[in-house]
Amino acid sequence: MATNIGMMDSAYFVGRNEILTWINSRLQLNLSRVEEAASGAVQCQMIDMTYPRSVPMHKVNFDAKTEYDMIQNYKVLQEVFNKLKIDKHIEVNRLVKGRPLDNLEFLQWLKRYCDSVNGGIMNEHYDPVERRLKVGKDKNLKASRSKSLEAINLHNSASGDVAGLNRNIGLLKQFSKQGKSGVAAASSEVRALSKEIHDLKLSVDLLEKERDFYFAKLRDIEILCQTAQVENHPIALAVKKILYAADAQDSALEEAQEYITQYIDDNGETEEAENDD
């Protein structure tokens, strides 16, 4: 299982278009950007498809817009990971921010993992739309009951207090007048948010270029370390140890340093022996 894969793994070179095609075809969605999956609902259903009925989908909020609601989805996902013994820590605080790069990396890992289960063969008996609709129906039923109770209470209140009803009508008229100024304020906020989105896209593009630059550097180092003349050299082994580490762990650096220290000690002993001769 691809629970721990290093950053140099081919999984992290899968493009966003391929990721979106994978999600949309499997779950019958129409996502156009990876950050649209920031709520965690997509990830929950992808695991539910990979391990049918393993996710309590009634707890998953597909309409999550606030960070609080998104965090609840990721809590469900992390609980399922623990239950299935999937060794993957979810960086919730980063994902809910909706940053494209963070969400892309998590989706790249998810695709690699799902593809490693049953050879990536999709469950033909799984209906993603029906699974989502069932969750939606349960929520709509609760909402409908709640609205019915509100309507009954409003009717009883109006029947017993005509003066109160008149006051409500007056308030509605007042809110209507205030609505016009509210629309102008909302338009101004939309323009500000649009500018912010544009600036964020530029930042993301720069980050992706920087990431690709450093990936290329690391790839060059990897190719150099795989050269026949040096691939078994202790220094090359030390570099590859760091490159292929699954996580940013101190142990990888420590082991790499041990390779080099051992190499230096061995060479030092050899030189001393030669000098003695």
mmCIF file of C-alpha atoms in Angstrom:
data_model
loop_
_atom_site.group_PDB
_atom_site.id
_atom_site.type_symbol
_atom_site.label_atom_id
_atom_site.label_comp_id
_atom_site.label_asym_id
_atom_site.label_seq_id
_atom_site.Cartn_x
_atom_site.Cartn_y
_atom_site.Cartn_z
ATOM 1 C CA MET A 1 0.000 0.000 0.000
ATOM 2 C CA ALA A 2 1.216 3.485 -0.854
ATOM 3 C CA THR A 3 0.670 4.871 2.641
ATOM 4 C CA ASN A 4 4.109 6.466 2.798
ATOM 5 C CA ILE A 5 5.612 7.730 -0.425
ATOM 6 C CA GLY A 6 8.521 10.144 -0.808
ATOM 7 C CA MET A 7 8.264 13.491 -2.562
ATOM 8 C CA MET A 8 10.347 12.133 -5.433
ATOM 9 C CA ASP A 9 7.772 9.417 -6.116
ATOM 10 C CA SER A 10 6.082 9.545 -9.521
ATOM 11 C CA ALA A 11 2.735 10.075 -7.748
ATOM 12 C CA TYR A 12 3.651 13.717 -7.132
ATOM 13 C CA PHE A 13 4.290 14.343 -10.818
ATOM 14 C CA VAL A 14 0.669 13.627 -11.782
ATOM 15 C CA GLY A 15 -0.830 16.843 -13.187
ATOM 16 C CA ARG A 16 -3.936 18.562 -11.896
ATOM 17 C CA ASN A 17 -5.877 17.814 -15.092
ATOM 18 C CA GLU A 18 -5.308 14.096 -14.653
ATOM 19 C CA ILE A 19 -6.334 14.345 -10.995
ATOM 20 C CA LEU A 20 -9.537 16.215 -11.876
ATOM 21 C CA THR A 21 -10.375 13.724 -14.638
ATOM 22 C CA TRP A 22 -9.871 10.869 -12.174
ATOM 23 C CA ILE A 23 -12.175 12.443 -9.585
ATOM 24 C CA ASN A 24 -14.866 13.539 -12.031
ATOM 25 C CA SER A 25 -15.035 10.188 -13.840
ATOM 26 C CA ARG A 26 -15.159 8.113 -10.666
ATOM 27 C CA LEU A 27 -17.527 10.232 -8.610
ATOM 28 C CA GLN A 28 -19.481 11.697 -11.540
ATOM 29 C CA LEU A 29 -18.668 15.254 -10.533
ATOM 30 C CA ASN A 30 -17.695 18.310 -12.520
ATOM 31 C CA LEU A 31 -14.776 19.844 -10.633
ATOM 32 C CA SER A 32 -12.691 22.341 -12.583
ATOM 33 C CA ARG A 33 -10.112 23.167 -9.896
ATOM 34 C CA VAL A 34 -8.384 20.996 -7.291
ATOM 35 C CA GLU A 35 -9.163 23.504 -4.536
ATOM 36 C CA GLU A 36 -12.856 22.698 -5.002
ATOM 37 C CA ALA A 37 -12.072 19.490 -3.117
ATOM 38 C CA ALA A 38 -10.768 21.402 -0.088
ATOM 39 C CA SER A 39 -13.872 20.540 1.969
ATOM 40 C CA GLY A 40 -12.748 16.901 2.305
ATOM 41 C CA ALA A 41 -16.078 15.496 1.060
ATOM 42 C CA VAL A 42 -14.534 14.246 -2.202
ATOM 43 C CA GLN A 43 -11.773 12.439 -0.328
ATOM 44 C CA CYS A 44 -14.333 10.820 1.990
ATOM 45 C CA GLN A 45 -16.373 9.485 -0.931
ATOM 46 C CA MET A 46 -13.293 8.286 -2.811
ATOM 47 C CA ILE A 47 -12.346 6.148 0.199
ATOM 48 C CA ASP A 48 -15.991 5.060 0.495
ATOM 49 C CA MET A 49 -15.796 3.841 -3.112
ATOM 50 C CA THR A 50 -12.447 2.103 -2.546
ATOM 51 C CA TYR A 51 -13.725 0.447 0.648
ATOM 52 C CA PRO A 52 -17.535 0.288 0.144
ATOM 53 C CA ARG A 53 -19.613 1.443 3.125
ATOM 54 C CA SER A 54 -16.486 2.151 5.170
ATOM 55 C CA VAL A 55 -17.298 5.867 5.499
ATOM 56 C CA PRO A 56 -20.343 7.073 7.481
ATOM 57 C CA MET A 57 -21.496 9.251 4.599
ATOM 58 C CA HIS A 58 -24.373 10.705 6.630
ATOM 59 C CA LYS A 59 -21.703 12.597 8.580
ATOM 60 C CA VAL A 60 -20.107 14.048 5.434
ATOM 61 C CA ASN A 61 -21.183 17.568 4.484
ATOM 62 C CA PHE A 62 -20.964 18.056 0.710
ATOM 63 C CA ASP A 63 -22.098 21.668 1.074
ATOM 64 C CA ALA A 64 -19.342 22.576 3.549
ATOM 65 C CA LYS A 65 -18.254 26.177 3.024
ATOM 66 C CA THR A 66 -16.847 27.221 6.408
ATOM 67 C CA GLU A 67 -13.592 25.920 7.844
ATOM 68 C CA TYR A 68 -15.511 24.470 10.786
ATOM 69 C CA ASP A 69 -17.685 22.305 8.502
ATOM 70 C CA MET A 70 -14.650 21.277 6.445
ATOM 71 C CA ILE A 71 -12.749 20.240 9.576
ATOM 72 C CA GLN A 72 -15.668 17.975 10.557
ATOM 73 C CA ASN A 73 -15.346 16.205 7.175
ATOM 74 C CA TYR A 74 -11.625 15.673 7.680
ATOM 75 C CA LYS A 75 -12.274 14.329 11.187
ATOM 76 C CA VAL A 76 -14.528 11.707 9.608
ATOM 77 C CA LEU A 77 -11.816 10.904 7.051
ATOM 78 C CA GLN A 78 -9.058 10.619 9.682
ATOM 79 C CA GLU A 79 -11.233 8.305 11.782
ATOM 80 C CA VAL A 80 -11.765 6.075 8.739
ATOM 81 C CA PHE A 81 -7.994 6.096 8.038
ATOM 82 C CA ASN A 82 -7.360 4.962 11.612
ATOM 83 C CA LYS A 83 -10.040 2.277 11.342
ATOM 84 C CA LEU A 84 -8.584 0.948 8.068
ATOM 85 C CA LYS A 85 -5.019 1.259 9.452
ATOM 86 C CA ILE A 86 -4.055 3.720 6.716
ATOM 87 C CA ASP A 87 -0.864 5.354 7.966
ATOM 88 C CA LYS A 88 -1.472 8.887 6.731
ATOM 89 C CA HIS A 89 -1.654 12.078 8.772
ATOM 90 C CA ILE A 90 -3.965 14.696 7.245
ATOM 91 C CA GLU A 91 -2.711 18.301 7.320
ATOM 92 C CA VAL A 92 -6.217 19.652 7.952
ATOM 93 C CA ASN A 93 -5.210 23.220 8.814
ATOM 94 C CA ARG A 94 -3.452 23.572 5.457
ATOM 95 C CA LEU A 95 -6.077 21.852 3.318
ATOM 96 C CA VAL A 96 -9.075 23.866 4.569
ATOM 97 C CA LYS A 97 -7.329 27.077 3.473
ATOM 98 C CA GLY A 98 -8.072 25.986 -0.099
ATOM 99 C CA ARG A 99 -4.522 26.452 -1.369
ATOM 100 C CA PRO A 100 -4.197 24.624 -4.720
ATOM 101 C CA LEU A 101 -0.718 23.152 -4.101
ATOM 102 C CA ASP A 102 -1.575 21.634 -0.697
ATOM 103 C CA ASN A 103 -4.803 20.125 -2.021
ATOM 104 C CA LEU A 104 -3.111 18.873 -5.190
ATOM 105 C CA GLU A 105 -0.422 17.026 -3.202
ATOM 106 C CA PHE A 106 -3.017 15.353 -0.973
ATOM 107 C CA LEU A 107 -5.116 14.322 -3.981
ATOM 108 C CA GLN A 108 -1.975 12.992 -5.706
ATOM 109 C CA TRP A 109 -1.309 10.831 -2.660
ATOM 110 C CA LEU A 110 -4.972 9.736 -2.546
ATOM 111 C CA LYS A 111 -4.910 8.677 -6.198
ATOM 112 C CA ARG A 112 -1.722 6.687 -5.669
ATOM 113 C CA TYR A 113 -3.237 4.977 -2.643
ATOM 114 C CA CYS A 114 -6.593 4.156 -4.284
ATOM 115 C CA ASP A 115 -4.795 2.849 -7.379
ATOM 116 C CA SER A 116 -2.796 0.507 -5.127
ATOM 117 C CA VAL A 117 -6.001 -1.144 -3.830
ATOM 118 C CA ASN A 118 -7.257 -3.931 -6.120
ATOM 119 C CA GLY A 119 -5.063 -2.593 -8.892
ATOM 120 C CA GLY A 120 -7.109 0.617 -9.017
ATOM 121 C CA ILE A 121 -10.141 -1.246 -10.441
ATOM 122 C CA MET A 122 -13.271 0.781 -9.802
ATOM 123 C CA ASN A 123 -16.139 -0.850 -7.907
ATOM 124 C CA GLU A 124 -18.785 -1.334 -10.617
ATOM 125 C CA HIS A 125 -21.593 -1.717 -8.073
ATOM 126 C CA TYR A 126 -20.873 1.613 -6.407
ATOM 127 C CA ASP A 127 -23.198 4.454 -7.448
ATOM 128 C CA PRO A 128 -21.589 7.725 -6.272
ATOM 129 C CA VAL A 129 -24.584 9.880 -7.218
ATOM 130 C CA GLU A 130 -27.063 7.675 -5.370
ATOM 131 C CA ARG A 131 -24.748 7.609 -2.345
ATOM 132 C CA ARG A 132 -24.654 11.417 -2.272
ATOM 133 C CA LEU A 133 -28.397 11.775 -2.949
ATOM 134 C CA LYS A 134 -29.227 9.488 -0.053
ATOM 135 C CA VAL A 135 -27.224 11.714 2.263
ATOM 136 C CA GLY A 136 -28.894 14.791 0.766
ATOM 137 C CA LYS A 137 -32.384 13.320 1.210
ATOM 138 C CA ASP A 138 -31.793 12.655 4.896
ATOM 139 C CA LYS A 139 -30.627 16.229 5.404
ATOM 140 C CA ASN A 140 -33.494 17.678 3.356
ATOM 141 C CA LEU A 141 -35.999 15.642 5.370
ATOM 142 C CA LYS A 142 -34.656 17.095 8.601
ATOM 143 C CA ALA A 143 -34.675 20.599 7.113
ATOM 144 C CA SER A 144 -38.248 20.123 5.886
ATOM 145 C CA ARG A 145 -39.413 19.056 9.330
ATOM 146 C CA SER A 146 -37.666 22.031 10.891
ATOM 147 C CA LYS A 147 -39.288 24.455 8.432
ATOM 148 C CA SER A 148 -42.716 22.921 9.071
ATOM 149 C CA LEU A 149 -42.335 23.482 12.807
ATOM 150 C CA GLU A 150 -41.257 27.059 12.179
ATOM 151 C CA ALA A 151 -44.305 27.643 9.963
ATOM 152 C CA ILE A 152 -46.650 26.221 12.596
ATOM 153 C CA ASN A 153 -45.132 28.407 15.299
ATOM 154 C CA LEU A 154 -45.369 31.466 13.061
ATOM 155 C CA HIS A 155 -49.016 30.702 12.280
ATOM 156 C CA ASN A 156 -49.911 30.280 15.956
ATOM 157 C CA SER A 157 -48.114 33.465 16.822
ATOM 158 C CA ALA A 158 -49.893 35.394 14.071
ATOM 159 C CA SER A 159 -53.301 34.052 15.046
ATOM 160 C CA GLY A 160 -52.870 35.091 18.652
ATOM 161 C CA ASP A 161 -51.191 38.426 18.108
ATOM 162 C CA VAL A 162 -52.227 40.549 15.101
ATOM 163 C CA ALA A 163 -50.227 43.486 16.405
ATOM 164 C CA GLY A 164 -47.111 41.326 16.410
ATOM 165 C CA LEU A 165 -47.736 40.366 12.770
ATOM 166 C CA ASN A 166 -48.019 44.014 11.793
ATOM 167 C CA ARG A 167 -44.703 44.707 13.491
ATOM 168 C CA ASN A 168 -43.113 41.878 11.474
ATOM 169 C CA ILE A 169 -44.451 43.387 8.227
ATOM 170 C CA GLY A 170 -42.945 46.741 9.192
ATOM 171 C CA LEU A 171 -39.591 45.118 9.852
ATOM 172 C CA LEU A 172 -39.687 43.360 6.475
ATOM 173 C CA LYS A 173 -40.224 46.711 4.730
ATOM 174 C CA GLN A 174 -37.326 48.192 6.666
ATOM 175 C CA PHE A 175 -35.068 45.277 5.724
ATOM 176 C CA SER A 176 -36.098 45.731 2.080
ATOM 177 C CA LYS A 177 -34.894 49.334 2.115
ATOM 178 C CA GLN A 178 -31.666 48.339 3.770
ATOM 179 C CA GLY A 179 -31.231 45.613 1.166
ATOM 180 C CA LYS A 180 -30.387 48.137 -1.571
ATOM 181 C CA SER A 181 -27.420 49.492 0.353
ATOM 182 C CA GLY A 182 -26.490 45.922 1.201
ATOM 183 C CA VAL A 183 -26.311 45.011 -2.508
ATOM 184 C CA ALA A 184 -23.917 47.897 -3.168
ATOM 185 C CA ALA A 185 -21.716 46.802 -0.274
ATOM 186 C CA ALA A 186 -21.802 43.207 -1.511
ATOM 187 C CA SER A 187 -20.760 44.286 -5.024
ATOM 188 C CA SER A 188 -17.797 46.147 -3.582
ATOM 189 C CA GLU A 189 -16.836 43.084 -1.549
ATOM 190 C CA VAL A 190 -17.102 40.850 -4.631
ATOM 191 C CA ARG A 191 -14.721 43.121 -6.540
ATOM 192 C CA ALA A 192 -12.258 43.047 -3.647
ATOM 193 C CA LEU A 193 -12.463 39.264 -3.428
ATOM 194 C CA SER A 194 -12.011 38.928 -7.199
ATOM 195 C CA LYS A 195 -8.828 40.970 -6.985
ATOM 196 C CA GLU A 196 -7.633 38.829 -4.085
ATOM 197 C CA ILE A 197 -8.329 35.646 -6.070
ATOM 198 C CA HIS A 198 -6.395 37.051 -9.031
ATOM 199 C CA ASP A 199 -3.427 37.865 -6.780
ATOM 200 C CA LEU A 200 -3.585 34.387 -5.233
ATOM 201 C CA LYS A 201 -3.551 32.762 -8.674
ATOM 202 C CA LEU A 202 -0.416 34.721 -9.556
ATOM 203 C CA SER A 203 1.179 33.603 -6.283
ATOM 204 C CA VAL A 204 0.247 29.994 -6.988
ATOM 205 C CA ASP A 205 1.743 30.160 -10.478
ATOM 206 C CA LEU A 206 5.000 31.490 -9.034
ATOM 207 C CA LEU A 207 5.036 28.783 -6.366
ATOM 208 C CA GLU A 208 4.457 26.082 -8.970
ATOM 209 C CA LYS A 209 7.308 27.382 -11.094
ATOM 210 C CA GLU A 210 9.555 27.419 -8.029
ATOM 211 C CA ARG A 211 8.451 23.893 -7.114
ATOM 212 C CA ASP A 212 9.123 22.614 -10.641
ATOM 213 C CA PHE A 213 12.544 24.280 -10.568
ATOM 214 C CA TYR A 214 13.581 22.503 -7.367
ATOM 215 C CA PHE A 215 12.047 19.213 -8.502
ATOM 216 C CA ALA A 216 14.202 19.426 -11.627
ATOM 217 C CA LYS A 217 17.292 20.056 -9.481
ATOM 218 C CA LEU A 218 16.490 17.072 -7.285
ATOM 219 C CA ARG A 219 15.898 14.921 -10.360
ATOM 220 C CA ASP A 220 19.326 15.894 -11.740
ATOM 221 C CA ILE A 221 20.927 14.922 -8.427
ATOM 222 C CA GLU A 222 19.051 11.605 -8.462
ATOM 223 C CA ILE A 223 20.227 10.818 -12.005
ATOM 224 C CA LEU A 224 23.795 11.688 -11.041
ATOM 225 C CA CYS A 225 23.639 9.381 -8.002
ATOM 226 C CA GLN A 226 22.347 6.557 -10.224
ATOM 227 C CA THR A 227 25.353 6.744 -12.529
ATOM 228 C CA ALA A 228 27.081 3.363 -12.607
ATOM 229 C CA GLN A 229 30.446 4.747 -11.519
ATOM 230 C CA VAL A 230 29.152 6.334 -8.305
ATOM 231 C CA GLU A 231 25.808 4.701 -7.443
ATOM 232 C CA ASN A 232 27.371 2.504 -4.716
ATOM 233 C CA HIS A 233 29.634 5.223 -3.377
ATOM 234 C CA PRO A 234 28.813 6.040 0.285
ATOM 235 C CA ILE A 235 28.210 9.720 -0.507
ATOM 236 C CA ALA A 236 25.794 8.820 -3.319
ATOM 237 C CA LEU A 237 24.043 6.364 -0.984
ATOM 238 C CA ALA A 238 23.758 9.084 1.653
ATOM 239 C CA VAL A 239 22.201 11.533 -0.817
ATOM 240 C CA LYS A 240 19.705 8.916 -2.061
ATOM 241 C CA LYS A 241 18.805 8.094 1.530
ATOM 242 C CA ILE A 242 17.630 11.686 1.987
ATOM 243 C CA LEU A 243 15.943 11.857 -1.452
ATOM 244 C CA TYR A 244 13.870 8.724 -0.923
ATOM 245 C CA ALA A 245 12.849 9.394 2.685
ATOM 246 C CA ALA A 246 9.072 9.027 3.009
ATOM 247 C CA ASP A 247 8.795 11.973 5.415
ATOM 248 C CA ALA A 248 10.977 14.806 6.619
ATOM 249 C CA GLN A 249 12.443 12.698 9.408
ATOM 250 C CA ASP A 250 15.658 13.289 11.312
ATOM 251 C CA SER A 251 16.491 9.582 11.031
ATOM 252 C CA ALA A 252 17.097 9.846 7.275
ATOM 253 C CA LEU A 253 19.626 12.634 7.789
ATOM 254 C CA GLU A 254 21.242 10.759 10.651
ATOM 255 C CA GLU A 255 21.618 7.589 8.576
ATOM 256 C CA ALA A 256 23.049 9.605 5.697
ATOM 257 C CA GLN A 257 25.577 11.194 8.026
ATOM 258 C CA GLU A 258 26.529 7.740 9.296
ATOM 259 C CA TYR A 259 27.300 6.630 5.719
ATOM 260 C CA ILE A 260 29.629 9.597 5.246
ATOM 261 C CA THR A 261 31.212 9.295 8.706
ATOM 262 C CA GLN A 262 31.894 5.594 8.121
ATOM 263 C CA TYR A 263 33.380 6.413 4.704
ATOM 264 C CA ILE A 264 35.672 9.065 6.215
ATOM 265 C CA ASP A 265 36.722 6.754 9.050
ATOM 266 C CA ASP A 266 37.483 3.906 6.641
ATOM 267 C CA ASN A 267 39.543 6.148 4.371
ATOM 268 C CA GLY A 268 41.370 7.587 7.366
ATOM 269 C CA GLU A 269 42.333 4.125 8.596
ATOM 270 C CA THR A 270 43.502 3.187 5.094
ATOM 271 C CA GLU A 271 45.718 6.263 4.845
ATOM 272 C CA GLU A 272 47.200 5.602 8.297
ATOM 273 C CA ALA A 273 47.959 1.997 7.319
ATOM 274 C CA GLU A 274 49.651 3.161 4.115
ATOM 275 C CA ASN A 275 51.714 5.719 6.027
ATOM 276 C CA ASP A 276 52.808 3.048 8.524
ATOM 277 C CA ASP A 277 53.995 0.910 5.643
#
